[in-house]
Every structure is written in C-alpha cells, then in structure tokens.
CSV table of C-alpha atoms in Angstrom, one decimal:
chain,number,residue,atom,x,y,z
B,62,MET,CA,0.0,0.0,0.0
B,63,LYS,CA,2.8,2.4,0.9
B,64,LYS,CA,4.5,1.6,-2.4
B,65,LEU,CA,1.3,2.4,-4.4
B,66,LEU,CA,0.9,5.6,-2.4
B,67,LEU,CA,4.6,6.6,-3.2
B,68,ILE,CA,4.1,5.9,-6.9
B,69,PHE,CA,0.9,7.9,-7.0
B,70,ILE,CA,2.6,10.9,-5.4
B,71,MET,CA,5.5,10.7,-7.8
B,72,LEU,CA,3.2,10.6,-10.8
B,73,VAL,CA,1.2,13.6,-9.6
B,74,SER,CA,4.4,15.6,-9.1
B,75,THR,CA,5.8,14.7,-12.5
B,76,THR,CA,5.5,17.7,-14.9
B,77,GLY,CA,4.9,17.4,-18.6
B,78,CYS,CA,6.2,19.5,-21.5
B,79,ILE,CA,5.2,23.2,-21.4
B,80,LYS,CA,4.5,24.9,-24.7
B,81,VAL,CA,5.0,28.4,-23.4
B,82,GLY,CA,8.2,29.9,-24.9
B,83,PHE,CA,9.0,26.8,-27.0
B,84,LYS,CA,8.6,26.5,-30.7
B,85,ASP,CA,9.7,23.7,-33.0
B,86,VAL,CA,12.5,24.1,-35.5
B,87,ASP,CA,10.1,24.2,-38.4
B,88,LYS,CA,8.4,27.2,-36.9
B,89,ARG,CA,11.6,29.3,-36.6
B,90,PHE,CA,13.6,31.6,-38.9
B,91,PHE,CA,17.3,31.5,-38.1
B,92,VAL,CA,18.8,35.0,-38.4
B,93,LEU,CA,22.4,34.6,-39.7
B,94,GLY,CA,23.2,38.2,-40.5
B,95,PHE,CA,22.1,41.4,-38.6
B,96,GLY,CA,22.6,44.8,-40.2
B,97,VAL,CA,21.9,48.3,-38.8
B,98,ASP,CA,22.1,51.4,-40.9
B,99,LYS,CA,21.4,55.1,-40.5
B,100,THR,CA,18.4,56.6,-42.4
B,101,GLU,CA,17.7,60.3,-43.3
B,102,HIS,CA,14.4,60.3,-41.4
B,103,GLU,CA,14.2,61.9,-38.0
B,104,ASN,CA,11.2,59.8,-36.9
B,105,SER,CA,12.9,56.5,-37.9
B,106,PRO,CA,16.7,57.0,-37.8
B,107,TYR,CA,17.5,53.2,-37.8
B,108,LYS,CA,17.2,50.7,-40.6
B,109,VAL,CA,17.5,47.1,-39.6
B,110,THR,CA,18.2,44.4,-42.1
B,111,LEU,CA,18.1,40.7,-41.3
B,112,LYS,CA,19.4,37.8,-43.4
B,113,LEU,CA,17.3,34.7,-42.8
B,114,GLY,CA,18.5,31.3,-43.7
B,115,ILE,CA,16.0,29.1,-45.6
B,116,PRO,CA,16.5,25.3,-45.1
B,117,SER,CA,17.3,23.4,-48.3
B,118,SER,CA,17.7,19.7,-49.1
B,119,LYS,CA,20.7,20.5,-51.4
B,120,ILE,CA,24.0,21.7,-49.9
B,121,GLU,CA,26.0,22.8,-53.0
B,122,PRO,CA,28.1,25.9,-53.8
B,123,GLY,CA,25.9,28.7,-55.1
B,124,GLN,CA,22.7,27.0,-53.9
B,125,ALA,CA,22.4,28.8,-50.5
B,126,LYS,CA,18.9,30.1,-50.0
B,127,SER,CA,18.2,33.2,-47.9
B,128,GLN,CA,15.7,36.0,-47.5
B,129,LEU,CA,16.3,39.6,-46.6
B,130,ILE,CA,13.8,41.7,-44.6
B,131,THR,CA,14.2,45.3,-43.7
B,132,GLN,CA,12.5,47.8,-41.4
B,133,GLU,CA,13.0,51.4,-40.4
B,134,ALA,CA,12.0,52.5,-36.9
B,135,ASP,CA,12.7,54.9,-34.1
B,136,ASN,CA,14.9,52.3,-32.3
B,137,ILE,CA,16.2,48.8,-33.0
B,138,PRO,CA,13.8,46.9,-30.7
B,139,ASP,CA,10.8,48.5,-32.4
B,140,ALA,CA,12.2,47.5,-35.8
B,141,ILE,CA,12.6,43.9,-34.6
B,142,ARG,CA,8.9,43.8,-33.4
B,143,MET,CA,7.8,45.2,-36.7
B,144,LEU,CA,9.8,42.7,-38.7
B,145,LYS,CA,8.1,39.9,-36.9
B,146,SER,CA,4.8,41.0,-38.6
B,147,LYS,CA,6.5,40.4,-42.0
B,148,VAL,CA,7.3,36.7,-41.5
B,149,ASP,CA,5.4,33.6,-40.6
B,150,LYS,CA,7.9,32.1,-38.2
B,151,GLU,CA,9.6,33.2,-35.0
B,152,LEU,CA,12.9,35.0,-35.4
B,153,ASP,CA,15.7,33.1,-33.7
B,154,PHE,CA,18.9,35.2,-33.1
B,155,GLY,CA,20.9,32.3,-31.7
B,156,HIS,CA,22.9,31.8,-34.9
B,157,ALA,CA,23.4,35.5,-35.7
B,158,LYS,CA,27.2,35.4,-35.9
B,159,MET,CA,27.6,38.4,-38.3
B,160,LEU,CA,26.6,41.9,-36.9
B,161,ILE,CA,27.2,44.7,-39.4
B,162,ILE,CA,26.9,48.4,-38.8
B,163,GLY,CA,26.6,50.8,-41.8
B,164,GLU,CA,29.5,53.2,-42.5
B,165,SER,CA,27.4,56.3,-42.0
B,166,LEU,CA,26.1,55.1,-38.6
B,167,ALA,CA,29.6,54.1,-37.6
B,168,LYS,CA,30.9,57.6,-38.3
B,169,GLU,CA,28.2,59.1,-36.2
B,170,ASP,CA,27.6,56.9,-33.1
B,171,VAL,CA,27.8,53.1,-32.6
B,172,ARG,CA,26.8,53.1,-28.9
B,173,ALA,CA,23.1,52.4,-29.5
B,174,PRO,CA,23.5,49.3,-31.8
B,175,ILE,CA,26.3,47.9,-29.6
B,176,ASP,CA,24.2,48.4,-26.5
B,177,PHE,CA,21.4,46.5,-28.1
B,178,PHE,CA,23.6,43.6,-29.2
B,179,ILE,CA,25.3,43.2,-25.9
B,180,ARG,CA,22.0,43.3,-23.9
B,181,ARG,CA,20.2,40.7,-26.0
B,182,ARG,CA,20.6,37.3,-24.2
B,183,ASP,CA,20.0,35.4,-27.5
B,184,ILE,CA,22.8,37.2,-29.5
B,185,GLN,CA,26.2,35.5,-29.0
B,186,GLU,CA,28.9,37.7,-27.5
B,187,ILE,CA,31.4,35.8,-29.8
B,188,ALA,CA,29.5,37.2,-32.9
B,189,PHE,CA,31.7,39.0,-35.4
B,190,VAL,CA,31.2,42.8,-35.7
B,191,ALA,CA,32.1,44.8,-38.8
B,192,VAL,CA,31.4,48.0,-40.7
B,193,GLY,CA,29.5,47.7,-44.0
B,194,SER,CA,30.5,50.1,-46.8
B,195,PRO,CA,28.5,51.8,-48.1
B,196,SER,CA,25.8,50.2,-45.9
B,197,ALA,CA,25.1,47.0,-43.9
B,198,ALA,CA,22.1,46.2,-46.2
B,199,ASP,CA,24.4,46.2,-49.3
B,200,ILE,CA,26.7,43.7,-47.7
B,201,LEU,CA,23.9,41.3,-46.6
B,202,GLU,CA,22.5,41.4,-50.2
B,203,VAL,CA,25.6,39.7,-51.6
B,204,ASN,CA,25.4,36.0,-52.3
B,205,PRO,CA,28.8,34.7,-53.5
B,206,LYS,CA,28.7,31.8,-55.9
B,207,SER,CA,31.0,29.8,-53.7
B,208,GLU,CA,28.7,30.1,-50.7
B,209,ILE,CA,27.3,26.8,-49.5
B,210,LEU,CA,25.2,28.2,-46.6
B,211,PRO,CA,23.7,31.7,-46.2
B,212,ALA,CA,26.3,34.2,-44.8
B,213,ASN,CA,28.9,31.3,-44.6
B,214,ALA,CA,31.4,33.2,-46.7
B,215,LEU,CA,31.6,35.9,-44.1
B,216,PHE,CA,31.8,33.4,-41.3
B,217,LEU,CA,34.8,31.6,-42.9
B,218,SER,CA,36.5,34.9,-43.7
B,219,PHE,CA,36.5,36.0,-40.1
B,220,GLU,CA,37.0,32.6,-38.3
B,221,GLU,CA,40.4,32.2,-39.9
B,222,VAL,CA,39.8,28.4,-40.4
B,223,ALA,CA,39.8,28.8,-44.1
B,224,THR,CA,41.5,31.9,-45.5
B,225,GLU,CA,44.2,33.5,-43.5
B,226,SER,CA,44.8,37.0,-44.8
B,227,PRO,CA,47.1,39.6,-43.3
B,228,PHE,CA,44.4,42.2,-44.3
B,229,ILE,CA,41.4,40.7,-42.4
B,230,VAL,CA,41.4,41.7,-38.8
B,231,THR,CA,38.6,39.8,-36.9
B,232,GLU,CA,36.8,41.5,-34.1
B,233,TYR,CA,34.2,40.0,-31.7
B,234,LEU,CA,31.3,41.7,-30.0
B,235,PHE,CA,32.5,41.1,-26.5
B,236,ASP,CA,36.0,42.5,-27.2
B,237,PHE,CA,34.6,45.6,-29.0
B,238,TYR,CA,32.4,46.3,-26.0
B,239,ARG,CA,35.3,45.8,-23.6
B,240,ARG,CA,37.4,48.3,-25.6
B,241,MET,CA,34.5,50.8,-25.4
B,242,THR,CA,34.7,50.8,-21.6
B,243,GLU,CA,38.4,50.3,-21.0
B,244,LYS,CA,40.7,53.2,-20.4
B,245,GLY,CA,43.8,53.0,-22.6
B,246,LEU,CA,42.3,50.6,-25.2
B,247,ASP,CA,40.1,51.8,-28.1
B,248,PRO,CA,37.9,49.7,-30.4
B,249,TYR,CA,38.3,48.8,-34.1
B,250,MET,CA,36.2,47.0,-36.7
B,251,PRO,CA,37.1,45.5,-40.1
B,252,ILE,CA,35.5,47.2,-43.2
B,253,ILE,CA,33.5,45.0,-45.6
B,254,LYS,CA,33.0,46.2,-49.1
B,255,THR,CA,31.4,44.5,-52.1
B,256,GLU,CA,33.0,43.9,-55.5
B,257,ASN,CA,31.5,41.8,-58.4
B,258,ASN,CA,29.2,39.9,-56.0
B,259,LEU,CA,32.2,39.2,-53.7
B,260,TYR,CA,33.3,40.5,-50.4
B,261,ASN,CA,36.4,42.7,-50.2
B,262,ILE,CA,37.9,42.9,-46.7
B,263,ASN,CA,41.2,44.6,-46.6
B,264,GLN,CA,40.8,47.7,-44.3
B,265,VAL,CA,40.1,48.4,-40.7
B,266,GLY,CA,38.2,51.3,-39.1
B,267,VAL,CA,39.5,52.7,-35.8
B,268,PHE,CA,37.2,54.1,-33.2
B,269,ASP,CA,37.2,56.3,-30.1
B,270,LYS,CA,34.6,55.4,-27.4
B,271,GLN,CA,31.8,56.6,-29.6
B,272,LYS,CA,32.4,56.6,-33.3
B,273,MET,CA,34.8,55.7,-36.2
B,274,ARG,CA,37.6,58.2,-36.4
B,275,ALA,CA,39.5,56.9,-39.4
B,276,ILE,CA,39.9,54.0,-41.9
B,277,LEU,CA,43.3,52.6,-42.4
B,278,THR,CA,44.7,51.9,-45.8
B,279,PRO,CA,45.4,48.2,-46.8
B,280,GLU,CA,49.1,48.6,-46.1
B,281,GLU,CA,48.4,50.2,-42.7
B,282,THR,CA,45.9,47.5,-42.0
B,283,ARG,CA,48.5,44.8,-42.6
B,284,ALA,CA,51.0,46.5,-40.3
B,285,PHE,CA,48.3,47.0,-37.7
B,286,LYS,CA,47.4,43.3,-37.7
B,287,GLN,CA,51.0,42.3,-37.2
B,288,LEU,CA,51.4,44.6,-34.2
B,289,LEU,CA,48.0,43.7,-32.7
B,290,ARG,CA,48.1,39.9,-33.2
B,291,LYS,CA,51.7,39.1,-33.9
B,292,PHE,CA,50.5,37.7,-37.2
B,293,ALA,CA,53.3,36.2,-39.2
B,294,LYS,CA,51.8,35.1,-42.5
B,295,SER,CA,52.6,38.2,-44.4
B,296,ASN,CA,55.4,39.6,-46.6
B,297,VAL,CA,57.6,42.6,-46.9
B,298,SER,CA,58.8,43.9,-50.2
B,299,ALA,CA,61.9,46.1,-50.6
B,300,ARG,CA,63.6,47.7,-53.6
B,301,SER,CA,67.1,49.1,-54.2
B,302,LYS,CA,69.1,50.0,-57.3
B,303,LYS,CA,70.4,46.4,-57.4
B,304,VAL,CA,67.4,44.2,-56.5
B,305,ASP,CA,63.6,44.0,-56.3
B,306,PHE,CA,63.1,41.6,-53.4
B,307,SER,CA,60.2,40.2,-51.3
B,308,LEU,CA,60.5,38.2,-48.0
B,309,SER,CA,57.7,35.8,-46.8
B,310,ILE,CA,57.4,36.2,-43.1
B,311,GLU,CA,57.2,32.9,-41.1
B,312,GLN,CA,57.9,34.1,-37.6
B,313,PHE,CA,57.0,37.5,-36.0
B,314,LYS,CA,57.7,38.8,-32.5
B,315,SER,CA,57.1,42.2,-31.1
B,316,ASN,CA,57.7,43.9,-27.7
B,317,PHE,CA,56.5,47.3,-26.5
B,318,MET,CA,58.4,49.0,-23.7
B,319,PHE,CA,58.5,52.6,-22.4
B,320,ASP,CA,62.0,54.1,-22.1
B,321,ALA,CA,63.1,54.0,-18.5
B,322,LYS,CA,64.8,57.4,-18.9
B,323,ASP,CA,62.1,59.1,-21.0
B,324,GLU,CA,58.5,58.1,-20.6
B,325,LYS,CA,57.5,60.1,-23.6
B,326,LYS,CA,59.4,57.6,-25.8
B,327,LEU,CA,58.1,54.1,-26.7
B,328,GLN,CA,60.5,51.4,-27.7
B,329,ILE,CA,59.1,48.8,-30.1
B,330,LYS,CA,61.4,45.9,-30.8
B,331,ILE,CA,60.3,43.6,-33.7
B,332,LYS,CA,61.9,40.3,-34.8
B,333,MET,CA,61.0,38.7,-38.1
B,334,ARG,CA,62.2,35.6,-39.8
B,335,GLY,CA,61.4,34.4,-43.3
B,336,ILE,CA,62.4,33.1,-46.7
B,337,ALA,CA,62.8,34.8,-50.1
B,338,GLU,CA,59.5,34.7,-52.0
B,339,GLN,CA,60.5,36.8,-55.1
B,340,SER,CA,63.7,38.3,-56.4
B,341,ASN,CA,65.0,39.6,-59.7
B,342,ALA,CA,68.6,38.5,-58.9
B,343,PRO,CA,70.3,35.3,-57.6
B,344,LEU,CA,70.3,35.2,-53.8
B,345,PHE,CA,72.0,32.0,-52.6
B,346,GLN,CA,75.6,33.2,-53.0
B,347,ALA,CA,74.9,36.8,-52.1
B,348,ASP,CA,75.4,38.5,-48.8
B,349,TRP,CA,72.1,38.0,-47.0
B,350,SER,CA,72.7,40.7,-44.4
B,351,GLU,CA,72.3,43.3,-47.1
B,352,TYR,CA,68.8,42.0,-48.0
B,353,GLU,CA,67.9,41.7,-44.3
B,354,LYS,CA,68.8,45.4,-43.7
B,355,LEU,CA,66.8,46.3,-46.8
B,356,VAL,CA,63.7,44.5,-45.6
B,357,GLY,CA,64.1,45.8,-42.0
B,358,SER,CA,64.2,49.4,-43.2
B,359,ALA,CA,61.0,48.9,-45.3
B,360,ALA,CA,59.2,47.2,-42.4
B,361,ARG,CA,60.2,49.9,-40.0
B,362,GLU,CA,58.7,52.6,-42.3
B,363,ARG,CA,55.5,50.5,-42.5
B,364,PHE,CA,55.1,50.1,-38.7
B,365,LEU,CA,56.0,53.7,-38.0
B,366,ALA,CA,53.4,55.0,-40.5
B,367,VAL,CA,50.5,53.1,-38.9
B,368,LEU,CA,51.6,54.2,-35.4
B,369,GLN,CA,51.7,57.8,-36.4
B,370,THR,CA,48.3,57.5,-38.2
B,371,LEU,CA,46.7,56.1,-35.0
B,372,GLN,CA,48.4,58.9,-32.9
B,373,LYS,CA,47.2,61.6,-35.4
B,374,ASN,CA,43.6,60.4,-35.0
B,375,LYS,CA,43.8,60.2,-31.2
B,376,VAL,CA,42.9,56.5,-31.0
B,377,ASP,CA,44.8,53.7,-29.3
B,378,PRO,CA,43.6,50.3,-30.5
B,379,LEU,CA,47.0,48.7,-29.7
B,380,GLY,CA,46.5,49.4,-26.0
B,381,LEU,CA,49.6,51.5,-25.5
B,382,GLY,CA,47.7,53.4,-22.8
B,383,LEU,CA,46.9,50.2,-21.0
B,384,ILE,CA,50.7,49.3,-21.0
B,385,TYR,CA,51.5,52.7,-19.6
B,386,ARG,CA,48.9,52.3,-16.8
B,387,ALA,CA,50.2,48.8,-16.0
B,388,HIS,CA,53.6,50.2,-15.3
B,389,HIS,CA,52.4,53.1,-13.1
B,390,TYR,CA,50.5,53.0,-9.8
B,391,SER,CA,48.8,56.3,-9.2
B,392,GLY,CA,45.4,55.3,-10.6
B,393,GLU,CA,43.4,58.1,-12.2
B,394,LYS,CA,46.4,60.4,-12.2
B,395,ASP,CA,48.3,58.0,-14.5
B,396,TRP,CA,45.4,58.1,-17.0
B,397,GLU,CA,45.5,61.9,-17.0
B,398,ASN,CA,49.3,61.9,-17.5
B,399,TRP,CA,48.9,59.4,-20.4
B,400,GLN,CA,46.3,61.6,-22.2
B,401,GLY,CA,48.9,64.4,-22.1
B,402,ILE,CA,51.8,62.1,-23.3
B,403,TYR,CA,50.1,60.2,-26.2
B,404,PRO,CA,49.7,63.2,-28.6
B,405,SER,CA,53.5,63.8,-28.6
B,406,LEU,CA,54.7,60.3,-27.9
B,407,LYS,CA,57.9,59.4,-29.8
B,408,PHE,CA,58.2,55.9,-31.4
B,409,ASP,CA,61.5,54.2,-31.5
B,410,VAL,CA,60.9,51.2,-33.9
B,411,ARG,CA,63.7,48.7,-34.2
B,412,VAL,CA,63.3,45.8,-36.7
B,413,ASN,CA,65.6,42.8,-36.7
B,414,VAL,CA,65.2,40.6,-39.8
B,415,LYS,CA,66.7,37.1,-40.4
B,416,MET,CA,66.5,35.4,-43.8
B,417,SER,CA,66.5,31.7,-43.4
B,418,GLY,CA,66.4,30.6,-47.1
B,419,THR,CA,66.0,31.5,-50.7
B,420,GLY,CA,63.1,29.2,-51.5
B,421,VAL,CA,63.4,26.0,-53.6
B,422,ILE,CA,65.9,27.7,-56.0
B,423,LYS,CA,69.1,29.7,-55.6
C-alpha cells in the first residue's frame, strides 16, 4: 500500500512538456546576419536588415537560399517587433554570428546598436562585428557563388579556419564592448566592401569610445594586424638599385616598452624571420645581411606609418595606454598623464630581420 501511495505521489508531481516559450525548429527563422544602418528620417533613424536562412535539401556551392527583410524605426527593438509581422515564423537570433553596422552610422555613433547587441541574451557575444561600406544592407544582399550556406562566406573569412589573410582583422562583440569601456584601449572593426558579388575585406576602421575616427589603408591594416596579433603570415617587399626583393614572413615577435629614462618615448622591438619569395637577382651566393637590412628598413617605415596614423587620429587600439597604466601605480592620475603624453609620444621602432632561405631555387 505504501509503495502504491509513493508511486501515486511521484506521478502527480511529474510535470509534462510546457509549450510556453518553446517553438519547433520548423516554426523558426534563423537570423544569420544582422545589419543596422542610419536613415535620413528623424522619426525613424535606424534601418534594420536581417538575413534569414532558408532550409534546403541540397548543400551545394551557389545554392544557398536566404531571405532579406528590412524595417525602419525609431529604435532597434521597435524595428525587430515590426519585422516579426512580416514573417510567418519566430525570429531566432541564436545563430546571428555576423553583426554589421553601416558606415554612415559608424561615423556618427555606434553606442546604440552595440548596447542592443550586448544586452540581448539570445545574441552571442562571440559574434563578429564589422562596418559595412557603403551600408550594412548592401553587404547582406551579396550571395557569392562559392557560398554553401547563407552568410557562410563571411563566417569563414573571419573565423580564420579557411582563408588567413594579413588584411582581415577579426573583431568580436565582447571585445569591442570591452574596448569601449576600458581606459587606454580603443575599439576597431574590419571594413567590408562589395566587388562583383564578392566581399572585399582589406581595411580596418579605428574608433574612439563613440564613433569611427579613421579608416586605415590596406598597407596600414596589414601592419596593424601584425602589431596587434603578432600575425606572421605576411610579406615585406623592398627595392634598391640592385634588387627587387620580397620576403615571406614565417615568424614574427614584437615587444612594447617605455623608455626608463624618458616616458615620452616608446621602444618597439620587432623580430622577423622568413624566406625569399621573389627576387630579380640570384640570392644564394649573395650577402644575405644586405637584404635583411633592406627588408628591415622597409618594415620599419610601414610600422612607424601606422603608429603615427593612430596617434594623429587620437585613437589607441593597440592598447599603449593600457601598457602605460600597467607600469604606473597612481590610478586616475596616471590616466590623466597618459592623455597628455600620447599626442606627442615618440616611437623608437627597431626591426631585426633574419633570412632563413631562398626558397626552392638559388
């Protein structure tokens, strides 16, 4: 009798499936790309574009199916609610790995869209963030022929599991938000452009705590990525009266250190090792030290140029201010001192290059 009573109590207390808040997969639209642009209307300053993935039985290059929906509104949450009235399924943001902000909005103020992205519990903080040029909607409209799944070409570009380009500088939502709030460390985003139904990602936009201040050139972007990530898979080309020469970098190390005798001088020591990738003259029997000095001089000019560009635009995405604060112990006073030092900071860039081979020929 006691056993029967215990079983009855257990059965009564067992709960079933609750339908509230749960929807089957076939009743969901997975948002893969999320774009926010600025409009010219005061009453609806934001234009939200969503790229929705459409399930398909065939997974082949060029067969990716997607749907774009757009809405203008006074704020981003209102735009999302209005977009829900345009589709027959629930919008699911759990797979929204590509968050794009239009160039005009990025130049004005990115705080509102970033605040929305970081507050939404269903948007991943490891989502990629980027600036779309000329607009986020234009980027999401592109469907490359090589794309197997909707927005997959962008995912592969930024994940660095397929292409590894010295010009593509990946940035995540969580890191961008951290840089917006950290003293001595400023945000950045890669710039995405379109060209013949393809993506062209070879520049970076640098920000202060509110808006984009400048866009680096491709050469500056390459140097920036090397300093930021110690990215080695790049090359340095150098020319002289005797030779036109290019070195493929295989190892890259850098070290930032403030001068102990002069805190207004930053020493940057860079070590690179690589092999010859192109030359218009035989190299094997030549004096390699001459080529090493030639490459070192060209690399030094490249790094110095990007450092001065960042300084000129009063932004610090490399975190030099954070390094300064870490070596001083006066709290807020150190931050005030750094703000006075950075505009006139001197860069002492020293590049040491070692050539380890001439390739498969002499």
